[in-house]
Amino acid sequence: MHVAENYQRIREEVPDNVTIVLAGKTRTPEEIREVIEAGATDIGENYVQEAEKMYDSLGEETKKVRWHMIGHLQKNKINKALRIFDVMQTVDSLEKAIDINKRAKETGRTVSVYIEINIGSEMTKAGIKPEYEVVENLVREISELEYLNLEGLMTMGPRFGDPKDSRPYFRETKDIFERIKALNLSRVKMETLSMGMSNSYKFAIEEGSNMVRLGTVVFGERNFKNP
Ligand SMILES: *Cc1c(COP(=O)(O)O)cnc(C)c1O
């Protein structure tokens, strides 16, 4: 796989306002270094431990990109996560937000967060219910937490079927996003809508996404035996 070329080709393909977060899970530091050198701006990681290894072996390179937590964040990993991540994309409860806020306060920094919406309402997936009122309530509550900057929404979209069948779910998330934005809450900068992965990013962008999270199309298939 020519990961630098893949990244650059897709970067040219997608509109300028769309941020590409490269999903680093199971990839080597060499692969991540290569995409950073090719101009990548944002890296996503699913596991704190894996992220730490990646981060520490990249040295100075880490400063060239923003780091996004895109996996489930465990309470006992928040301190470690705060050392690395600029953005926590998977906040899906007030409790979690309060925990992150508390740790952020202790370390004296603020952190950007997105609320994860379980748009397909799938039992096995993280994220809050895709009901507007539920999202609005959580937005209002999080906006009062001093050390968090709420800046966006994130969704995985449904896993099933043909990726183009995700369109109505993406549209629904975009609709919630616009309604939250229109509230114009003083402490909320609702700017980023993180949706779309390798098999669905084109549809997600057409439905209003401005951040896609890509792994396979850039790095090739994952080999889970060798994480
Ligand atoms: C792995 C992962 C991606 C990227 O998946 P691909 O299908 O390889 O593009 C995006 N978002 C999250 C949350 C992921 O875990």
Tab-separated table of C-alpha atoms and ligand atoms in Angstrom:
chain	number	residue	atom	x	y	z
A	1	MET	CA	0.000	0.000	0.000
A	2	HIS	CA	1.275	3.449	-0.892
A	3	VAL	CA	-0.282	5.183	2.035
A	4	ALA	CA	1.054	8.663	1.284
A	5	GLU	CA	-0.315	8.568	-2.268
A	6	ASN	CA	-3.636	7.177	-1.071
A	7	TYR	CA	-3.977	9.949	1.444
A	8	GLN	CA	-3.073	12.673	-1.031
A	9	ARG	CA	-5.437	11.334	-3.676
A	10	ILE	CA	-8.368	11.299	-1.258
A	11	ARG	CA	-7.378	14.703	0.126
A	12	GLU	CA	-7.653	16.112	-3.388
A	13	GLU	CA	-10.916	14.311	-3.977
A	14	VAL	CA	-12.838	15.574	-0.968
A	15	PRO	CA	-13.918	19.204	-0.547
A	16	ASP	CA	-11.538	21.514	1.320
A	17	ASN	CA	-13.938	22.087	4.194
A	18	VAL	CA	-13.927	18.371	5.050
A	19	THR	CA	-11.341	17.303	7.624
A	20	ILE	CA	-9.853	13.844	7.198
A	21	VAL	CA	-9.110	11.992	10.418
A	22	LEU	CA	-6.924	8.980	9.702
A	23	ALA	CA	-7.865	6.011	11.869
A	24	GLY	CA	-4.619	4.606	13.203
A	25	LYS	CA	-5.804	1.402	14.821
A	26	THR	CA	-3.582	-1.615	14.037
A	27	ARG	CA	-1.260	0.589	11.963
A	28	THR	CA	2.444	0.963	12.588
A	29	PRO	CA	4.177	4.194	13.638
A	30	GLU	CA	5.986	4.080	10.273
A	31	GLU	CA	2.678	4.171	8.417
A	32	ILE	CA	1.427	7.053	10.538
A	33	ARG	CA	4.701	8.932	10.121
A	34	GLU	CA	4.357	8.501	6.378
A	35	VAL	CA	0.874	10.044	6.242
A	36	ILE	CA	1.901	12.891	8.540
A	37	GLU	CA	4.768	13.633	6.195
A	38	ALA	CA	2.280	13.513	3.326
A	39	GLY	CA	0.306	16.293	4.987
A	40	ALA	CA	-2.185	14.527	7.235
A	41	THR	CA	-3.634	16.905	9.816
A	42	ASP	CA	-5.653	14.656	12.122
A	43	ILE	CA	-5.119	11.168	13.546
A	44	GLY	CA	-7.757	9.074	15.345
A	45	GLU	CA	-7.114	6.274	17.815
A	46	ASN	CA	-9.525	3.801	19.403
A	47	TYR	CA	-7.525	2.576	22.366
A	48	VAL	CA	-5.582	4.659	24.839
A	49	GLN	CA	-2.820	2.096	25.230
A	50	GLU	CA	-2.290	1.787	21.494
A	51	ALA	CA	-2.407	5.562	21.165
A	52	GLU	CA	0.284	5.971	23.831
A	53	LYS	CA	2.625	3.629	22.001
A	54	MET	CA	2.006	5.408	18.733
A	55	TYR	CA	2.347	8.846	20.269
A	56	ASP	CA	5.544	8.063	22.108
A	57	SER	CA	7.258	6.436	19.163
A	58	LEU	CA	6.425	9.362	16.862
A	59	GLY	CA	8.242	11.944	18.999
A	60	GLU	CA	8.172	15.453	17.557
A	61	GLU	CA	5.921	14.389	14.670
A	62	THR	CA	2.973	14.193	17.073
A	63	LYS	CA	2.886	17.977	17.284
A	64	LYS	CA	2.091	18.339	13.602
A	65	VAL	CA	-1.370	16.788	13.939
A	66	ARG	CA	-4.468	16.863	16.115
A	67	TRP	CA	-5.226	13.657	18.014
A	68	HIS	CA	-8.784	12.360	18.227
A	69	MET	CA	-10.138	9.716	20.567
A	70	ILE	CA	-12.629	7.821	18.399
A	71	GLY	CA	-13.069	4.680	20.503
A	72	HIS	CA	-14.894	3.979	23.734
A	73	LEU	CA	-13.172	5.907	26.524
A	74	GLN	CA	-12.905	4.079	29.836
A	75	LYS	CA	-13.083	6.098	33.013
A	76	ASN	CA	-9.767	4.828	34.354
A	77	LYS	CA	-7.987	5.860	31.143
A	78	ILE	CA	-9.089	9.490	31.070
A	79	ASN	CA	-5.882	10.873	32.605
A	80	LYS	CA	-3.720	9.029	30.121
A	81	ALA	CA	-6.029	10.028	27.287
A	82	LEU	CA	-5.731	13.700	28.228
A	83	ARG	CA	-1.989	13.599	27.741
A	84	ILE	CA	-2.493	12.671	24.090
A	85	PHE	CA	-5.842	13.694	22.703
A	86	ASP	CA	-6.972	17.121	21.587
A	87	VAL	CA	-10.507	15.934	20.869
A	88	MET	CA	-12.703	13.318	22.529
A	89	GLN	CA	-15.243	12.353	19.881
A	90	THR	CA	-17.158	9.712	21.816
A	91	VAL	CA	-18.811	11.478	24.733
A	92	ASP	CA	-22.179	9.805	25.155
A	93	SER	CA	-23.313	10.586	28.687
A	94	LEU	CA	-23.258	13.410	31.182
A	95	GLU	CA	-21.336	11.162	33.586
A	96	LYS	CA	-18.552	10.696	31.084
A	97	ALA	CA	-18.459	14.409	30.342
A	98	ILE	CA	-18.243	15.191	34.068
A	99	ASP	CA	-15.389	12.710	34.484
A	100	ILE	CA	-13.429	14.228	31.611
A	101	ASN	CA	-14.123	17.744	32.870
A	102	LYS	CA	-12.877	16.852	36.336
A	103	ARG	CA	-9.632	15.358	35.034
A	104	ALA	CA	-9.125	18.227	32.608
A	105	LYS	CA	-9.520	20.688	35.450
A	106	GLU	CA	-6.888	18.827	37.463
A	107	THR	CA	-4.432	19.029	34.604
A	108	GLY	CA	-5.331	22.656	33.975
A	109	ARG	CA	-6.302	22.306	30.346
A	110	THR	CA	-9.463	22.395	28.303
A	111	VAL	CA	-10.398	19.659	25.876
A	112	SER	CA	-12.595	19.617	22.793
A	113	VAL	CA	-15.433	17.115	22.830
A	114	TYR	CA	-18.067	15.841	20.406
A	115	ILE	CA	-21.242	14.039	21.380
A	116	GLU	CA	-21.592	10.592	19.840
A	117	ILE	CA	-25.024	9.770	18.483
A	118	ASN	CA	-26.129	6.207	17.931
A	119	ILE	CA	-28.038	7.069	14.813
A	120	GLY	CA	-29.034	3.539	13.866
A	121	SER	CA	-30.256	2.957	17.460
A	122	GLU	CA	-28.232	-0.226	17.486
A	123	MET	CA	-28.095	-2.066	20.796
A	124	THR	CA	-24.436	-2.946	20.575
A	125	LYS	CA	-23.177	0.455	19.736
A	126	ALA	CA	-22.111	3.383	21.850
A	127	GLY	CA	-23.743	6.765	21.527
A	128	ILE	CA	-26.846	8.510	22.793
A	129	LYS	CA	-30.340	8.058	21.423
A	130	PRO	CA	-30.893	9.839	18.140
A	131	GLU	CA	-33.719	11.950	19.487
A	132	TYR	CA	-33.402	15.684	19.169
A	133	GLU	CA	-34.530	16.479	22.729
A	134	VAL	CA	-32.091	13.946	24.196
A	135	VAL	CA	-29.222	15.503	22.268
A	136	GLU	CA	-30.257	19.046	23.141
A	137	ASN	CA	-30.433	18.220	26.854
A	138	LEU	CA	-26.969	16.728	26.852
A	139	VAL	CA	-25.618	19.675	24.864
A	140	ARG	CA	-27.011	22.126	27.423
A	141	GLU	CA	-25.585	20.139	30.324
A	142	ILE	CA	-22.143	19.749	28.768
A	143	SER	CA	-22.043	23.435	27.868
A	144	GLU	CA	-21.880	24.198	31.584
A	145	LEU	CA	-18.719	22.184	32.123
A	146	GLU	CA	-15.929	24.701	32.231
A	147	TYR	CA	-13.045	22.614	30.959
A	148	LEU	CA	-14.859	21.138	27.972
A	149	ASN	CA	-15.371	22.828	24.625
A	150	LEU	CA	-18.289	21.196	22.897
A	151	GLU	CA	-17.596	21.512	19.189
A	152	GLY	CA	-19.408	18.808	17.307
A	153	LEU	CA	-21.366	15.635	16.847
A	154	MET	CA	-20.073	12.241	15.798
A	155	THR	CA	-21.807	9.127	14.531
A	156	MET	CA	-20.746	5.748	13.251
A	157	GLY	CA	-23.860	5.338	11.145
A	158	PRO	CA	-25.386	1.886	10.828
A	159	ARG	CA	-23.012	-0.990	10.137
A	160	PHE	CA	-25.445	-3.077	8.170
A	161	GLY	CA	-26.101	-3.397	4.489
A	162	ASP	CA	-25.068	-1.264	1.584
A	163	PRO	CA	-23.277	1.919	2.712
A	164	LYS	CA	-25.550	4.052	0.578
A	165	ASP	CA	-28.432	2.916	2.784
A	166	SER	CA	-26.757	5.018	5.493
A	167	ARG	CA	-27.861	8.202	3.760
A	168	PRO	CA	-31.109	8.715	5.708
A	169	TYR	CA	-29.194	8.230	8.979
A	170	PHE	CA	-26.547	10.716	7.961
A	171	ARG	CA	-29.270	13.154	6.934
A	172	GLU	CA	-30.976	12.778	10.287
A	173	THR	CA	-27.712	13.450	12.122
A	174	LYS	CA	-27.084	16.519	9.978
A	175	ASP	CA	-30.571	17.753	10.834
A	176	ILE	CA	-29.909	17.377	14.582
A	177	PHE	CA	-26.547	19.123	14.089
A	178	GLU	CA	-28.154	22.114	12.354
A	179	ARG	CA	-30.839	22.445	15.005
A	180	ILE	CA	-28.247	22.423	17.792
A	181	LYS	CA	-26.175	24.961	15.908
A	182	ALA	CA	-29.209	27.223	15.509
A	183	LEU	CA	-29.602	27.378	19.300
A	184	ASN	CA	-26.510	29.594	19.333
A	185	LEU	CA	-25.608	28.639	22.874
A	186	SER	CA	-22.922	30.905	24.245
A	187	ARG	CA	-20.437	28.215	25.248
A	188	VAL	CA	-21.065	25.876	22.305
A	189	LYS	CA	-19.294	26.162	18.980
A	190	MET	CA	-21.150	23.525	17.006
A	191	GLU	CA	-18.782	23.300	14.028
A	192	THR	CA	-17.912	19.721	13.293
A	193	LEU	CA	-20.047	16.859	12.081
A	194	SER	CA	-17.885	13.734	12.185
A	195	MET	CA	-19.469	11.027	10.050
A	196	GLY	CA	-18.388	8.696	7.267
A	197	MET	CA	-15.771	5.945	7.079
A	198	SER	CA	-14.008	4.220	4.178
A	199	ASN	CA	-17.102	2.636	2.709
A	200	SER	CA	-19.469	5.536	3.332
A	201	TYR	CA	-17.554	8.821	3.348
A	202	LYS	CA	-18.719	9.918	-0.088
A	203	PHE	CA	-22.362	9.579	0.906
A	204	ALA	CA	-21.682	11.163	4.298
A	205	ILE	CA	-20.100	14.220	2.671
A	206	GLU	CA	-23.034	14.566	0.291
A	207	GLU	CA	-25.310	14.510	3.320
A	208	GLY	CA	-23.390	17.285	5.077
A	209	SER	CA	-20.484	15.718	6.936
A	210	ASN	CA	-17.422	17.929	7.371
A	211	MET	CA	-15.186	15.353	9.032
A	212	VAL	CA	-14.593	11.810	7.812
A	213	ARG	CA	-12.672	9.086	9.632
A	214	LEU	CA	-10.728	6.891	7.250
A	215	GLY	CA	-8.634	3.769	7.752
A	216	THR	CA	-8.949	1.059	5.133
A	217	VAL	CA	-9.035	3.271	2.017
A	218	VAL	CA	-5.707	4.774	2.996
A	219	PHE	CA	-3.861	1.964	4.778
A	220	GLY	CA	-5.462	-1.165	3.312
A	221	GLU	CA	-7.307	-3.956	5.111
A	222	ARG	CA	-6.584	-4.340	8.802
A	223	ASN	CA	-4.754	-7.374	10.060
A	224	PHE	CA	-6.168	-7.909	13.524
A	225	LYS	CA	-3.701	-10.643	14.333
A	226	ASN	CA	-0.941	-8.075	14.264
A	227	PRO	CA	-2.272	-4.976	16.004
B	1	LIG	C1	-11.755	2.088	12.451
B	1	LIG	C2	-12.650	3.254	12.551
B	1	LIG	C3	-12.868	4.093	11.456
B	1	LIG	C4	-12.263	3.845	10.083
B	1	LIG	O1	-12.744	2.659	9.554
B	1	LIG	P1	-12.444	2.249	8.038
B	1	LIG	O2	-13.617	1.452	7.648
B	1	LIG	O3	-11.182	1.445	8.082
B	1	LIG	O4	-12.285	3.487	7.257
B	1	LIG	C5	-13.691	5.198	11.640
B	1	LIG	N1	-14.274	5.474	12.819
B	1	LIG	C6	-14.093	4.696	13.894
B	1	LIG	C7	-14.763	5.047	15.166
B	1	LIG	C8	-13.283	3.555	13.792
B	1	LIG	O5	-13.118	2.772	14.863
